[in-house]
Amino acid sequence: MRRLSVVLVTCLALLCCTSPAVHGGAQVREDGPGTGRRGYAYGPLPHQRLVAYGHAGTAVPGPRRTGVVIVHGGFWYQQRSAGWESWARRISGAGPVVFNLDYRPNTTAPWPAQRDDVLRALRWIGKRAGHFGVDPRRIVLVGSSAGGQLAAAAGVYGAGRRHLAGLVALSPVIDPYRSWKDAGEQGRGTPGMAQMRLNTARLAGCEPRTRPDGTARRYGSGAPEAGKGEARTSVPRRAALCLRVWRDMSAVHRASGRDDPPMLLVHSRHDFVPVWHSEALRAAELAHGMPPGEATVATVPGAAHGGGLLVTPGVERMVLNWIAARERTAAPDR
């Protein structure tokens, strides 16, 4: 853990400002022992790509390592996985195998495509755990902002504890509907809130209300009210379908307590994604029987958001210690 902490310090400051990029292809590059960097397709679509750091490309005998799976943020459309590259490279040099995911943006595919991509990537990694030298019982999902929403949604979908040892979410947008609503009531608020309102609606494929003419505003061909049967679907039915999508985007409504992985949820005090998002998820998990010590919500000083939280004093150490504890309490055998 000491080595892991030291090597991260030099790169965390770059976490939120690295130029975005999309990684594709079968092999990107390999840079040497402990920092091997290879790209893979975990699905057939262009954005279903990941980059693995810290494995030799072939099965290696010896003890299996922890897997850390990163889900970047960026309002569900900005391809920011490259912004996590320095951190992924350094942490892999300290031991774990790191997988840095891309996923379909909300501009090309509506919900639940993004959650489906995260789940598909987790299955892909699990099936190839031996190839990567990863212990499938010691996989920790780490998500930032919009990626935190995806990580939480994937973690509570079904029995998440079966394939995850833990979940870390930095400024997760746990309830996109509430963010959409709050941004509207506050006159769009900050630029970040305005972006959040627009892109949560794009993610859902519709706005959770109707216009004066009785039709719902649509975002893309994947909106719930669109399709061959649209003409035969009543306005109330379309509105109900739209709200069902918004409800499904919130991890709160799928919380199942002991079936879900332990989680660490972190916000800053003045985060534009406020801590009540995570407090609501924690309350739902406790109500369904999760032990209090397995659902941790932390609020830290300042206004940092997402990956920027990692440069806030104490947050890096808190996250790394928490992941180390998950290594000692792995998920059940598959």
Short mmCIF file of C-alpha atoms in Angstrom, two decimals:
data_model
loop_
_atom_site.label_atom_id
_atom_site.label_comp_id
_atom_site.label_asym_id
_atom_site.label_seq_id
_atom_site.Cartn_x
_atom_site.Cartn_y
_atom_site.Cartn_z
CA MET A 1 0.00 0.00 0.00
CA ARG A 2 2.88 2.44 0.75
CA ARG A 3 4.28 1.97 -2.74
CA LEU A 4 0.84 2.33 -4.28
CA SER A 5 0.28 5.61 -2.47
CA VAL A 6 3.63 7.09 -3.49
CA VAL A 7 3.40 6.29 -7.18
CA LEU A 8 -0.08 7.77 -7.43
CA VAL A 9 0.85 11.19 -6.10
CA THR A 10 2.70 12.30 -9.23
CA CYS A 11 -0.20 11.62 -11.57
CA LEU A 12 -3.39 12.38 -9.68
CA ALA A 13 -3.16 16.09 -10.48
CA LEU A 14 -3.51 15.24 -14.18
CA LEU A 15 -6.59 13.13 -13.66
CA CYS A 16 -9.23 15.65 -14.72
CA CYS A 17 -7.35 17.49 -17.49
CA THR A 18 -5.91 14.80 -19.75
CA SER A 19 -7.25 14.96 -23.29
CA PRO A 20 -10.05 12.48 -23.94
CA ALA A 21 -9.49 9.61 -26.34
CA VAL A 22 -11.14 6.41 -27.48
CA HIS A 23 -9.04 3.25 -27.36
CA GLY A 24 -9.78 0.59 -29.92
CA GLY A 25 -8.11 -2.34 -31.59
CA ALA A 26 -6.79 -5.62 -30.28
CA GLN A 27 -3.43 -4.40 -29.00
CA VAL A 28 -2.52 -0.78 -28.34
CA ARG A 29 0.98 -0.85 -26.89
CA GLU A 30 3.04 -2.61 -24.30
CA ASP A 31 5.45 -0.42 -22.37
CA GLY A 32 7.39 -2.85 -20.23
CA PRO A 33 7.16 -4.92 -17.08
CA GLY A 34 4.34 -3.93 -14.76
CA THR A 35 2.99 -1.26 -17.10
CA GLY A 36 1.87 -3.33 -20.08
CA ARG A 37 -0.87 -1.46 -21.93
CA ARG A 38 -3.09 -3.39 -24.30
CA GLY A 39 -6.43 -2.54 -25.82
CA TYR A 40 -9.25 -5.05 -26.20
CA ALA A 41 -12.78 -5.17 -27.53
CA TYR A 42 -15.19 -6.54 -24.93
CA GLY A 43 -18.07 -6.33 -27.40
CA PRO A 44 -18.74 -5.87 -31.13
CA LEU A 45 -19.65 -2.15 -31.07
CA PRO A 46 -17.15 0.70 -31.56
CA HIS A 47 -17.25 2.04 -27.99
CA GLN A 48 -17.13 -1.36 -26.31
CA ARG A 49 -13.41 -1.13 -25.68
CA LEU A 50 -11.12 -1.31 -22.68
CA VAL A 51 -7.42 -0.90 -22.02
CA ALA A 52 -5.75 -3.32 -19.60
CA TYR A 53 -2.67 -2.24 -17.67
CA GLY A 54 -0.19 -4.40 -15.82
CA HIS A 55 -0.44 -7.84 -17.43
CA ALA A 56 1.91 -9.68 -19.75
CA GLY A 57 -0.70 -10.54 -22.38
CA THR A 58 -0.49 -14.24 -21.60
CA ALA A 59 -1.45 -16.31 -18.57
CA VAL A 60 1.18 -16.01 -15.84
CA PRO A 61 1.63 -18.63 -13.10
CA GLY A 62 1.55 -17.51 -9.50
CA PRO A 63 -0.88 -15.76 -7.16
CA ARG A 64 -3.83 -14.01 -8.76
CA ARG A 65 -4.01 -10.25 -8.41
CA THR A 66 -6.74 -7.76 -7.66
CA GLY A 67 -8.60 -6.29 -10.63
CA VAL A 68 -9.57 -2.61 -10.61
CA VAL A 69 -12.14 -1.60 -13.24
CA ILE A 70 -12.40 2.13 -13.97
CA VAL A 71 -15.54 3.75 -15.43
CA HIS A 72 -14.85 7.35 -16.47
CA GLY A 73 -17.25 10.28 -16.25
CA GLY A 74 -18.04 13.11 -18.64
CA PHE A 75 -21.83 13.51 -18.69
CA TRP A 76 -22.25 10.08 -20.31
CA TYR A 77 -20.93 11.31 -23.66
CA GLN A 78 -17.41 12.70 -23.24
CA GLN A 79 -14.90 9.93 -23.86
CA ARG A 80 -12.59 10.64 -20.92
CA SER A 81 -10.99 7.27 -20.31
CA ALA A 82 -7.60 8.69 -21.33
CA GLY A 83 -7.86 11.11 -18.42
CA TRP A 84 -7.41 8.11 -16.13
CA GLU A 85 -4.42 6.66 -17.98
CA SER A 86 -1.67 8.00 -15.69
CA TRP A 87 -3.47 6.73 -12.62
CA ALA A 88 -4.21 3.37 -14.24
CA ARG A 89 -0.59 2.95 -15.29
CA ARG A 90 0.81 3.81 -11.87
CA ILE A 91 -1.57 1.69 -9.85
CA SER A 92 -0.94 -1.30 -12.11
CA GLY A 93 2.79 -0.88 -11.47
CA ALA A 94 2.06 -1.43 -7.77
CA GLY A 95 0.35 -4.77 -8.31
CA PRO A 96 -3.28 -4.78 -9.44
CA VAL A 97 -4.39 -5.28 -13.01
CA VAL A 98 -6.36 -2.21 -14.09
CA PHE A 99 -9.07 -2.14 -16.75
CA ASN A 100 -10.03 1.29 -18.11
CA LEU A 101 -13.41 1.15 -19.86
CA ASP A 102 -15.11 3.06 -22.61
CA TYR A 103 -18.84 2.65 -23.14
CA ARG A 104 -21.52 3.81 -25.56
CA PRO A 105 -22.28 7.54 -25.15
CA ASN A 106 -25.77 8.86 -24.57
CA THR A 107 -25.58 10.65 -27.93
CA THR A 108 -25.70 7.32 -29.78
CA ALA A 109 -27.51 4.94 -27.41
CA PRO A 110 -30.06 5.55 -24.63
CA TRP A 111 -30.31 3.82 -21.30
CA PRO A 112 -29.70 1.01 -20.38
CA ALA A 113 -26.96 0.67 -23.03
CA GLN A 114 -24.32 2.17 -20.73
CA ARG A 115 -25.11 -0.10 -17.79
CA ASP A 116 -25.24 -3.05 -20.18
CA ASP A 117 -21.75 -2.16 -21.39
CA VAL A 118 -20.30 -2.07 -17.87
CA LEU A 119 -21.92 -5.41 -17.04
CA ARG A 120 -20.71 -6.89 -20.31
CA ALA A 121 -17.16 -5.72 -19.59
CA LEU A 122 -17.27 -7.26 -16.11
CA ARG A 123 -18.40 -10.59 -17.57
CA TRP A 124 -15.69 -10.37 -20.23
CA ILE A 125 -13.01 -9.76 -17.60
CA GLY A 126 -14.35 -12.51 -15.35
CA LYS A 127 -14.25 -15.09 -18.13
CA ARG A 128 -10.63 -14.17 -18.88
CA ALA A 129 -9.45 -13.79 -15.30
CA GLY A 130 -6.85 -16.52 -15.76
CA HIS A 131 -5.46 -14.83 -18.86
CA PHE A 132 -5.02 -11.57 -16.97
CA GLY A 133 -3.82 -13.19 -13.76
CA VAL A 134 -6.77 -11.69 -11.87
CA ASP A 135 -8.63 -13.23 -8.96
CA PRO A 136 -12.28 -12.97 -10.09
CA ARG A 137 -13.33 -12.69 -6.44
CA ARG A 138 -11.24 -9.53 -6.00
CA ILE A 139 -12.59 -7.14 -8.61
CA VAL A 140 -13.31 -3.59 -7.48
CA LEU A 141 -15.34 -1.21 -9.65
CA VAL A 142 -14.34 2.48 -9.54
CA GLY A 143 -16.54 5.13 -11.16
CA SER A 144 -16.37 8.92 -11.35
CA SER A 145 -19.36 11.29 -11.70
CA ALA A 146 -21.45 9.90 -14.58
CA GLY A 147 -19.21 6.85 -14.40
CA GLY A 148 -20.06 6.65 -10.71
CA GLN A 149 -23.73 6.43 -11.65
CA LEU A 150 -22.92 3.60 -14.06
CA ALA A 151 -20.73 1.81 -11.52
CA ALA A 152 -23.45 2.00 -8.87
CA ALA A 153 -26.17 0.94 -11.32
CA ALA A 154 -24.09 -2.04 -12.44
CA GLY A 155 -23.11 -2.92 -8.88
CA VAL A 156 -26.71 -3.18 -7.66
CA TYR A 157 -28.07 -4.87 -10.78
CA GLY A 158 -28.96 -8.41 -9.76
CA ALA A 159 -26.64 -9.90 -7.17
CA GLY A 160 -23.67 -7.58 -7.65
CA ARG A 161 -21.76 -9.15 -4.79
CA ARG A 162 -21.29 -12.28 -6.90
CA HIS A 163 -18.95 -10.52 -9.30
CA LEU A 164 -17.64 -7.55 -7.30
CA ALA A 165 -15.62 -7.34 -4.09
CA GLY A 166 -16.38 -3.65 -3.82
CA LEU A 167 -17.56 -0.44 -5.44
CA VAL A 168 -15.99 3.03 -5.19
CA ALA A 169 -17.92 5.98 -6.60
CA LEU A 170 -16.57 9.54 -6.69
CA SER A 171 -19.33 12.18 -6.95
CA PRO A 172 -21.80 9.61 -8.33
CA VAL A 173 -25.00 10.90 -9.93
CA ILE A 174 -27.04 8.24 -8.15
CA ASP A 175 -30.42 9.79 -9.03
CA PRO A 176 -30.35 11.39 -12.51
CA TYR A 177 -34.03 12.38 -12.20
CA ARG A 178 -33.38 14.45 -9.10
CA SER A 179 -30.41 16.13 -10.80
CA TRP A 180 -32.59 16.94 -13.82
CA LYS A 181 -35.33 18.33 -11.58
CA ASP A 182 -33.03 20.34 -9.31
CA ALA A 183 -31.21 21.93 -12.25
CA GLY A 184 -34.54 23.07 -13.69
CA GLU A 185 -35.80 24.48 -10.40
CA GLN A 186 -32.55 26.40 -9.86
CA GLY A 187 -32.61 28.03 -13.27
CA ARG A 188 -29.98 25.64 -14.64
CA GLY A 189 -27.61 26.70 -11.84
CA THR A 190 -23.95 26.25 -12.72
CA PRO A 191 -22.71 25.22 -16.18
CA GLY A 192 -22.21 21.76 -14.73
CA MET A 193 -25.84 21.60 -13.65
CA ALA A 194 -27.02 22.76 -17.06
CA GLN A 195 -24.95 20.03 -18.67
CA MET A 196 -26.36 17.55 -16.19
CA ARG A 197 -29.96 18.46 -17.03
CA LEU A 198 -29.41 18.15 -20.76
CA ASN A 199 -27.46 14.93 -20.61
CA THR A 200 -29.59 13.07 -18.09
CA ALA A 201 -32.48 13.60 -20.51
CA ARG A 202 -30.33 12.39 -23.38
CA LEU A 203 -29.40 9.35 -21.33
CA ALA A 204 -33.05 8.51 -20.65
CA GLY A 205 -34.07 9.27 -24.22
CA CYS A 206 -36.89 11.54 -23.02
CA GLU A 207 -37.77 14.24 -20.52
CA PRO A 208 -39.85 13.14 -17.51
CA ARG A 209 -42.73 15.48 -18.31
CA THR A 210 -44.99 16.46 -21.21
CA ARG A 211 -45.11 19.66 -23.21
CA PRO A 212 -48.27 21.78 -23.50
CA ASP A 213 -49.26 19.93 -26.68
CA GLY A 214 -49.28 16.69 -24.67
CA THR A 215 -46.22 15.15 -26.31
CA ALA A 216 -43.02 14.26 -24.54
CA ARG A 217 -39.79 15.81 -25.74
CA ARG A 218 -37.65 13.08 -27.27
CA TYR A 219 -33.88 12.67 -27.42
CA GLY A 220 -32.84 10.34 -30.21
CA SER A 221 -34.46 7.33 -31.82
CA GLY A 222 -34.13 5.24 -28.69
CA ALA A 223 -36.64 7.22 -26.64
CA PRO A 224 -39.18 5.04 -24.85
CA GLU A 225 -42.10 6.63 -26.68
CA ALA A 226 -40.59 6.00 -30.12
CA GLY A 227 -40.95 2.91 -32.24
CA LYS A 228 -43.32 1.07 -34.52
CA GLY A 229 -46.17 1.20 -32.02
CA GLU A 230 -45.85 4.90 -31.25
CA ALA A 231 -49.07 5.90 -33.00
CA ARG A 232 -51.02 3.37 -30.94
CA THR A 233 -49.43 4.37 -27.61
CA SER A 234 -51.32 6.92 -25.53
CA VAL A 235 -49.65 9.99 -24.06
CA PRO A 236 -50.08 8.66 -20.49
CA ARG A 237 -48.53 5.36 -21.57
CA ARG A 238 -45.55 7.13 -23.15
CA ALA A 239 -45.09 9.24 -20.04
CA ALA A 240 -45.22 6.13 -17.84
CA LEU A 241 -42.62 4.38 -19.99
CA CYS A 242 -40.38 7.44 -19.81
CA LEU A 243 -40.64 7.64 -16.02
CA ARG A 244 -39.90 3.93 -15.78
CA VAL A 245 -36.59 4.54 -17.55
CA TRP A 246 -35.73 7.40 -15.21
CA ARG A 247 -36.51 5.22 -12.21
CA ASP A 248 -34.33 2.42 -13.57
CA MET A 249 -31.37 4.79 -13.92
CA SER A 250 -31.26 5.27 -10.13
CA ALA A 251 -29.41 2.62 -8.13
CA VAL A 252 -31.65 3.45 -5.17
CA HIS A 253 -34.54 1.55 -6.74
CA ARG A 254 -32.49 -1.63 -7.20
CA ALA A 255 -30.73 -1.65 -3.83
CA SER A 256 -30.95 -5.13 -2.31
CA GLY A 257 -28.73 -4.95 0.75
CA ARG A 258 -26.69 -8.08 1.29
CA ASP A 259 -26.78 -9.01 -2.41
CA ASP A 260 -24.95 -5.80 -3.32
CA PRO A 261 -21.19 -5.23 -2.97
CA PRO A 262 -19.69 -3.10 -0.20
CA MET A 263 -19.45 0.50 -1.34
CA LEU A 264 -17.51 3.68 -0.67
CA LEU A 265 -19.25 6.83 -1.95
CA VAL A 266 -17.34 10.14 -1.84
CA HIS A 267 -18.37 13.77 -2.43
CA SER A 268 -16.92 17.16 -1.58
CA ARG A 269 -18.89 19.53 0.62
CA HIS A 270 -19.60 21.89 -2.28
CA ASP A 271 -19.74 19.27 -5.03
CA PHE A 272 -22.21 20.21 -7.76
CA VAL A 273 -23.41 16.61 -7.41
CA PRO A 274 -24.39 16.83 -3.73
CA VAL A 275 -23.87 14.13 -1.15
CA TRP A 276 -27.60 13.41 -0.77
CA HIS A 277 -27.25 11.24 -3.90
CA SER A 278 -25.07 8.80 -2.00
CA GLU A 279 -26.91 9.19 1.29
CA ALA A 280 -30.09 8.04 -0.46
CA LEU A 281 -28.36 4.93 -1.78
CA ARG A 282 -26.86 4.15 1.60
CA ALA A 283 -30.27 4.48 3.28
CA ALA A 284 -31.81 2.14 0.71
CA GLU A 285 -29.06 -0.44 1.20
CA LEU A 286 -29.36 -0.35 4.99
CA ALA A 287 -33.15 -0.69 4.70
CA HIS A 288 -32.57 -3.91 2.74
CA GLY A 289 -30.17 -5.38 5.28
CA MET A 290 -26.69 -4.27 4.23
CA PRO A 291 -24.42 -4.04 7.30
CA PRO A 292 -23.73 -0.35 8.09
CA GLY A 293 -19.98 -0.86 7.76
CA GLU A 294 -20.38 -1.95 4.13
CA ALA A 295 -22.07 1.26 2.97
CA THR A 296 -19.79 4.23 3.61
CA VAL A 297 -20.53 7.80 2.55
CA ALA A 298 -17.71 10.31 2.97
CA THR A 299 -17.93 14.09 2.59
CA VAL A 300 -14.66 16.02 2.32
CA PRO A 301 -13.90 19.77 2.33
CA GLY A 302 -13.86 21.82 -0.85
CA ALA A 303 -15.65 21.72 -4.18
CA ALA A 304 -13.71 19.03 -6.04
CA HIS A 305 -15.72 16.74 -8.28
CA GLY A 306 -15.22 13.23 -9.60
CA GLY A 307 -11.59 12.27 -10.18
CA GLY A 308 -10.55 15.65 -8.80
CA LEU A 309 -11.47 14.36 -5.35
CA LEU A 310 -8.35 12.20 -5.39
CA VAL A 311 -6.13 15.26 -4.93
CA THR A 312 -8.10 16.39 -1.86
CA PRO A 313 -6.00 15.67 1.25
CA GLY A 314 -6.82 12.30 2.72
CA VAL A 315 -9.05 11.03 -0.08
CA GLU A 316 -6.37 9.09 -1.93
CA ARG A 317 -5.37 7.25 1.25
CA MET A 318 -9.00 6.60 2.19
CA VAL A 319 -9.78 5.07 -1.20
CA LEU A 320 -6.63 2.95 -1.33
CA ASN A 321 -7.12 1.66 2.21
CA TRP A 322 -10.71 0.80 1.43
CA ILE A 323 -9.72 -1.15 -1.70
CA ALA A 324 -7.03 -2.97 0.28
CA ALA A 325 -9.66 -4.02 2.82
CA ARG A 326 -11.80 -5.43 0.01
CA GLU A 327 -8.82 -7.53 -1.09
CA ARG A 328 -8.93 -9.23 2.29
CA THR A 329 -12.69 -9.84 2.11
CA ALA A 330 -13.17 -11.09 -1.44
CA ALA A 331 -16.48 -11.77 -3.14
CA PRO A 332 -17.91 -15.30 -2.75
CA ASP A 333 -16.61 -18.05 -5.01
CA ARG A 334 -18.28 -18.04 -8.39
#
